């Protein structure tokens, strides 16, 4: 059986445009604008990956389910920064599944190390950090560490959602988590 591929932007920070601060401050109109933009881009869903704050993704997912009949898939996540790298953590929509983690915009803030651990993916495309990414190095690291190569928008504003996206099955992400 062939897995159903979805069009997903897995690195989105839209709430910087709307409501920096509390996830409780998200309005129905803001969620509606996000849903409309995602659909207009022809995407099936997005991952909300605010820096350190997974609550935005949970709140957005709840509001899309309650008020928009799950018109798009929302994957709660967050971006975690260290001095050398930024890691995206996504809560996949499978009961009891581990977090899917990937290295965001390799090359910013530092070049990726040869010793990559604890991630299942790596961005080869990022609409905000395209000049930082050494694509040949990313391909080499992906092959060596069996990482899924991803392309995402890293949108910080509504009009940037979907500039890059992936065509991938959610089960592919889950299977990558289980390889660890």
PDB file of C-alpha atoms in Angstrom:
ATOM      1  CA  UNK A   1       0.000   0.000   0.000  1.00  0.00           C
ATOM      2  CA  UNK A   2       1.358   3.397  -0.994  1.00  0.00           C
ATOM      3  CA  UNK A   3       1.403   5.985   1.765  1.00  0.00           C
ATOM      4  CA  UNK A   4      -0.578   9.197   1.249  1.00  0.00           C
ATOM      5  CA  UNK A   5       1.775  12.106   0.726  1.00  0.00           C
ATOM      6  CA  UNK A   6       0.757  15.475   2.088  1.00  0.00           C
ATOM      7  CA  UNK A   7       1.995  18.953   1.205  1.00  0.00           C
ATOM      8  CA  UNK A   8       3.377  20.223   4.513  1.00  0.00           C
ATOM      9  CA  UNK A   9       5.369  23.265   5.590  1.00  0.00           C
ATOM     10  CA  UNK A  10       7.023  21.949   8.762  1.00  0.00           C
ATOM     11  CA  UNK A  11       8.680  25.165  10.020  1.00  0.00           C
ATOM     12  CA  UNK A  12       6.273  28.076  10.586  1.00  0.00           C
ATOM     13  CA  UNK A  13       6.330  30.942  13.157  1.00  0.00           C
ATOM     14  CA  UNK A  14       3.170  32.850  12.255  1.00  0.00           C
ATOM     15  CA  UNK A  15       2.309  34.151  15.704  1.00  0.00           C
ATOM     16  CA  UNK A  16       5.171  36.635  15.693  1.00  0.00           C
ATOM     17  CA  UNK A  17       3.019  38.602  13.259  1.00  0.00           C
ATOM     18  CA  UNK A  18      -0.092  38.386  15.373  1.00  0.00           C
ATOM     19  CA  UNK A  19       0.385  37.880  19.096  1.00  0.00           C
ATOM     20  CA  UNK A  20       3.848  37.723  20.562  1.00  0.00           C
ATOM     21  CA  UNK A  21       3.389  36.364  24.065  1.00  0.00           C
ATOM     22  CA  UNK A  22       0.574  34.144  25.248  1.00  0.00           C
ATOM     23  CA  UNK A  23      -1.044  31.449  23.095  1.00  0.00           C
ATOM     24  CA  UNK A  24      -4.337  32.408  24.779  1.00  0.00           C
ATOM     25  CA  UNK A  25      -4.274  35.697  22.879  1.00  0.00           C
ATOM     26  CA  UNK A  26      -4.792  34.013  19.478  1.00  0.00           C
ATOM     27  CA  UNK A  27      -8.060  35.164  17.930  1.00  0.00           C
ATOM     28  CA  UNK A  28     -10.472  33.258  15.725  1.00  0.00           C
ATOM     29  CA  UNK A  29      -9.879  35.770  12.923  1.00  0.00           C
ATOM     30  CA  UNK A  30      -6.117  35.158  13.046  1.00  0.00           C
ATOM     31  CA  UNK A  31      -6.637  31.408  12.835  1.00  0.00           C
ATOM     32  CA  UNK A  32      -9.032  31.928   9.938  1.00  0.00           C
ATOM     33  CA  UNK A  33      -6.371  33.956   8.083  1.00  0.00           C
ATOM     34  CA  UNK A  34      -3.823  31.187   8.619  1.00  0.00           C
ATOM     35  CA  UNK A  35      -6.242  28.488   7.431  1.00  0.00           C
ATOM     36  CA  UNK A  36      -7.084  30.567   4.342  1.00  0.00           C
ATOM     37  CA  UNK A  37      -3.404  31.154   3.537  1.00  0.00           C
ATOM     38  CA  UNK A  38      -2.487  27.473   3.954  1.00  0.00           C
ATOM     39  CA  UNK A  39      -5.354  26.415   1.691  1.00  0.00           C
ATOM     40  CA  UNK A  40      -4.546  29.147  -0.873  1.00  0.00           C
ATOM     41  CA  UNK A  41      -0.986  27.797  -1.053  1.00  0.00           C
ATOM     42  CA  UNK A  42      -2.360  24.331  -1.812  1.00  0.00           C
ATOM     43  CA  UNK A  43      -0.936  22.885   1.380  1.00  0.00           C
ATOM     44  CA  UNK A  44      -2.528  20.159   3.488  1.00  0.00           C
ATOM     45  CA  UNK A  45      -1.050  21.535   6.693  1.00  0.00           C
ATOM     46  CA  UNK A  46       1.684  23.263   8.638  1.00  0.00           C
ATOM     47  CA  UNK A  47       3.731  22.759  11.762  1.00  0.00           C
ATOM     48  CA  UNK A  48       3.575  25.676  14.203  1.00  0.00           C
ATOM     49  CA  UNK A  49       7.150  25.945  15.534  1.00  0.00           C
ATOM     50  CA  UNK A  50       7.443  29.006  17.733  1.00  0.00           C
ATOM     51  CA  UNK A  51      10.733  29.331  19.584  1.00  0.00           C
ATOM     52  CA  UNK A  52      10.517  27.183  22.734  1.00  0.00           C
ATOM     53  CA  UNK A  53       6.693  27.501  22.870  1.00  0.00           C
ATOM     54  CA  UNK A  54       4.743  24.427  21.758  1.00  0.00           C
ATOM     55  CA  UNK A  55       1.560  25.914  23.308  1.00  0.00           C
ATOM     56  CA  UNK A  56       0.874  27.962  20.155  1.00  0.00           C
ATOM     57  CA  UNK A  57       0.675  24.781  18.084  1.00  0.00           C
ATOM     58  CA  UNK A  58      -1.664  23.066  20.540  1.00  0.00           C
ATOM     59  CA  UNK A  59      -3.941  26.114  20.692  1.00  0.00           C
ATOM     60  CA  UNK A  60      -3.970  26.489  16.913  1.00  0.00           C
ATOM     61  CA  UNK A  61      -4.729  22.764  16.463  1.00  0.00           C
ATOM     62  CA  UNK A  62      -7.619  23.012  18.932  1.00  0.00           C
ATOM     63  CA  UNK A  63      -9.080  26.083  17.227  1.00  0.00           C
ATOM     64  CA  UNK A  64      -8.814  24.572  13.727  1.00  0.00           C
ATOM     65  CA  UNK A  65     -10.591  21.428  14.971  1.00  0.00           C
ATOM     66  CA  UNK A  66     -13.320  23.320  16.845  1.00  0.00           C
ATOM     67  CA  UNK A  67     -14.057  26.169  14.432  1.00  0.00           C
ATOM     68  CA  UNK A  68     -12.799  25.003  11.019  1.00  0.00           C
ATOM     69  CA  UNK A  69     -13.674  21.282  10.995  1.00  0.00           C
ATOM     70  CA  UNK A  70      -9.978  20.323  10.720  1.00  0.00           C
ATOM     71  CA  UNK A  71      -9.759  22.058   7.332  1.00  0.00           C
ATOM     72  CA  UNK A  72      -5.958  21.815   7.531  1.00  0.00           C
ATOM     73  CA  UNK A  73      -3.561  19.666   9.511  1.00  0.00           C
ATOM     74  CA  UNK A  74      -1.805  21.450  12.359  1.00  0.00           C
ATOM     75  CA  UNK A  75       1.278  19.792  13.832  1.00  0.00           C
ATOM     76  CA  UNK A  76       2.323  21.311  17.176  1.00  0.00           C
ATOM     77  CA  UNK A  77       6.030  21.902  17.479  1.00  0.00           C
ATOM     78  CA  UNK A  78       8.741  24.248  18.620  1.00  0.00           C
ATOM     79  CA  UNK A  79      12.192  25.456  17.638  1.00  0.00           C
ATOM     80  CA  UNK A  80      14.872  24.916  20.257  1.00  0.00           C
ATOM     81  CA  UNK A  81      18.139  26.817  19.965  1.00  0.00           C
ATOM     82  CA  UNK A  82      21.596  25.884  21.191  1.00  0.00           C
ATOM     83  CA  UNK A  83      24.745  27.876  20.602  1.00  0.00           C
ATOM     84  CA  UNK A  84      25.508  25.828  17.481  1.00  0.00           C
ATOM     85  CA  UNK A  85      22.180  24.704  16.050  1.00  0.00           C
ATOM     86  CA  UNK A  86      18.423  25.055  15.930  1.00  0.00           C
ATOM     87  CA  UNK A  87      16.347  21.898  16.248  1.00  0.00           C
ATOM     88  CA  UNK A  88      12.678  21.652  15.312  1.00  0.00           C
ATOM     89  CA  UNK A  89      10.641  19.221  17.421  1.00  0.00           C
ATOM     90  CA  UNK A  90       7.271  18.086  16.046  1.00  0.00           C
ATOM     91  CA  UNK A  91       4.532  16.151  17.798  1.00  0.00           C
ATOM     92  CA  UNK A  92       3.263  13.830  15.100  1.00  0.00           C
ATOM     93  CA  UNK A  93      -0.464  12.999  15.090  1.00  0.00           C
ATOM     94  CA  UNK A  94      -0.029   9.379  16.160  1.00  0.00           C
ATOM     95  CA  UNK A  95      -0.909   8.091  19.631  1.00  0.00           C
ATOM     96  CA  UNK A  96       2.242   7.735  21.717  1.00  0.00           C
ATOM     97  CA  UNK A  97       4.638   8.627  18.902  1.00  0.00           C
ATOM     98  CA  UNK A  98       8.029  10.128  19.709  1.00  0.00           C
ATOM     99  CA  UNK A  99       8.890  13.662  18.638  1.00  0.00           C
ATOM    100  CA  UNK A 100      10.193  13.994  15.091  1.00  0.00           C
ATOM    101  CA  UNK A 101      13.266  16.238  15.224  1.00  0.00           C
ATOM    102  CA  UNK A 102      15.189  17.934  12.453  1.00  0.00           C
ATOM    103  CA  UNK A 103      18.098  20.307  12.099  1.00  0.00           C
ATOM    104  CA  UNK A 104      16.779  23.676  10.929  1.00  0.00           C
ATOM    105  CA  UNK A 105      18.700  25.924   8.543  1.00  0.00           C
ATOM    106  CA  UNK A 106      22.072  24.157   8.834  1.00  0.00           C
ATOM    107  CA  UNK A 107      24.770  26.791   8.523  1.00  0.00           C
ATOM    108  CA  UNK A 108      22.957  29.214  10.800  1.00  0.00           C
ATOM    109  CA  UNK A 109      24.132  29.942  13.427  1.00  0.00           C
ATOM    110  CA  UNK A 110      27.031  27.519  12.766  1.00  0.00           C
ATOM    111  CA  UNK A 111      28.053  24.923  10.212  1.00  0.00           C
ATOM    112  CA  UNK A 112      26.596  21.501  11.066  1.00  0.00           C
ATOM    113  CA  UNK A 113      28.897  19.064  12.814  1.00  0.00           C
ATOM    114  CA  UNK A 114      29.817  15.660  11.400  1.00  0.00           C
ATOM    115  CA  UNK A 115      28.441  14.154  14.619  1.00  0.00           C
ATOM    116  CA  UNK A 116      24.695  14.604  14.220  1.00  0.00           C
ATOM    117  CA  UNK A 117      22.609  12.805  16.835  1.00  0.00           C
ATOM    118  CA  UNK A 118      19.021  12.845  18.042  1.00  0.00           C
ATOM    119  CA  UNK A 119      17.466  14.092  14.796  1.00  0.00           C
ATOM    120  CA  UNK A 120      15.741  12.315  11.954  1.00  0.00           C
ATOM    121  CA  UNK A 121      15.794  15.113   9.378  1.00  0.00           C
ATOM    122  CA  UNK A 122      17.691  18.107   8.069  1.00  0.00           C
ATOM    123  CA  UNK A 123      16.596  21.141   6.061  1.00  0.00           C
ATOM    124  CA  UNK A 124      18.078  21.382   2.601  1.00  0.00           C
ATOM    125  CA  UNK A 125      15.776  24.275   1.752  1.00  0.00           C
ATOM    126  CA  UNK A 126      14.658  27.169   3.947  1.00  0.00           C
ATOM    127  CA  UNK A 127      13.044  30.279   2.481  1.00  0.00           C
ATOM    128  CA  UNK A 128      14.541  32.540   5.182  1.00  0.00           C
ATOM    129  CA  UNK A 129      18.042  31.064   5.353  1.00  0.00           C
ATOM    130  CA  UNK A 130      18.739  29.768   1.849  1.00  0.00           C
ATOM    131  CA  UNK A 131      22.169  31.429   1.620  1.00  0.00           C
ATOM    132  CA  UNK A 132      23.391  29.693   4.812  1.00  0.00           C
ATOM    133  CA  UNK A 133      22.723  26.178   3.571  1.00  0.00           C
ATOM    134  CA  UNK A 134      25.504  24.264   1.817  1.00  0.00           C
ATOM    135  CA  UNK A 135      23.309  21.825  -0.121  1.00  0.00           C
ATOM    136  CA  UNK A 136      26.141  19.436  -0.988  1.00  0.00           C
ATOM    137  CA  UNK A 137      27.123  19.219   2.689  1.00  0.00           C
ATOM    138  CA  UNK A 138      23.477  18.639   3.673  1.00  0.00           C
ATOM    139  CA  UNK A 139      23.188  15.809   1.120  1.00  0.00           C
ATOM    140  CA  UNK A 140      26.375  14.251   2.472  1.00  0.00           C
ATOM    141  CA  UNK A 141      25.171  14.479   6.090  1.00  0.00           C
ATOM    142  CA  UNK A 142      21.706  13.164   5.179  1.00  0.00           C
ATOM    143  CA  UNK A 143      23.213  10.136   3.448  1.00  0.00           C
ATOM    144  CA  UNK A 144      25.700   9.434   6.249  1.00  0.00           C
ATOM    145  CA  UNK A 145      23.141   9.751   9.071  1.00  0.00           C
ATOM    146  CA  UNK A 146      20.050   8.459   7.219  1.00  0.00           C
ATOM    147  CA  UNK A 147      18.230  11.801   7.570  1.00  0.00           C
ATOM    148  CA  UNK A 148      15.140  12.944   5.700  1.00  0.00           C
ATOM    149  CA  UNK A 149      15.887  16.089   3.678  1.00  0.00           C
ATOM    150  CA  UNK A 150      13.216  18.758   4.141  1.00  0.00           C
ATOM    151  CA  UNK A 151      12.287  22.097   2.579  1.00  0.00           C
ATOM    152  CA  UNK A 152      10.348  24.599   4.683  1.00  0.00           C
ATOM    153  CA  UNK A 153       9.402  28.256   4.670  1.00  0.00           C
ATOM    154  CA  UNK A 154      10.536  29.206   8.185  1.00  0.00           C
ATOM    155  CA  UNK A 155       7.717  31.738   7.806  1.00  0.00           C
ATOM    156  CA  UNK A 156       7.566  34.447  10.448  1.00  0.00           C
ATOM    157  CA  UNK A 157       4.706  36.206   8.682  1.00  0.00           C
ATOM    158  CA  UNK A 158       1.518  35.034   7.035  1.00  0.00           C
ATOM    159  CA  UNK A 159       2.563  35.881   3.474  1.00  0.00           C
ATOM    160  CA  UNK A 160       5.641  33.608   3.729  1.00  0.00           C
ATOM    161  CA  UNK A 161       3.802  30.367   4.556  1.00  0.00           C
ATOM    162  CA  UNK A 162       4.386  27.687   1.947  1.00  0.00           C
ATOM    163  CA  UNK A 163       7.264  29.344   0.096  1.00  0.00           C
ATOM    164  CA  UNK A 164       8.971  25.964   0.590  1.00  0.00           C
ATOM    165  CA  UNK A 165       7.177  22.766   1.576  1.00  0.00           C
ATOM    166  CA  UNK A 166       7.488  18.994   1.565  1.00  0.00           C
ATOM    167  CA  UNK A 167       5.472  16.318  -0.169  1.00  0.00           C
ATOM    168  CA  UNK A 168       5.754  13.548   2.387  1.00  0.00           C
ATOM    169  CA  UNK A 169       3.686  10.955   4.225  1.00  0.00           C
ATOM    170  CA  UNK A 170       3.307  11.433   7.967  1.00  0.00           C
ATOM    171  CA  UNK A 171       4.102   7.729   8.338  1.00  0.00           C
ATOM    172  CA  UNK A 172       7.510   8.372   6.765  1.00  0.00           C
ATOM    173  CA  UNK A 173       8.295  10.818   9.571  1.00  0.00           C
ATOM    174  CA  UNK A 174       7.043   8.320  12.162  1.00  0.00           C
ATOM    175  CA  UNK A 175       9.139   5.494  10.683  1.00  0.00           C
ATOM    176  CA  UNK A 176      12.227   7.726  10.864  1.00  0.00           C
ATOM    177  CA  UNK A 177      11.596   8.254  14.589  1.00  0.00           C
ATOM    178  CA  UNK A 178      11.468   4.523  15.151  1.00  0.00           C
ATOM    179  CA  UNK A 179      14.889   3.988  13.514  1.00  0.00           C
ATOM    180  CA  UNK A 180      16.600   5.750  16.419  1.00  0.00           C
TER     181      UNK A 180
END
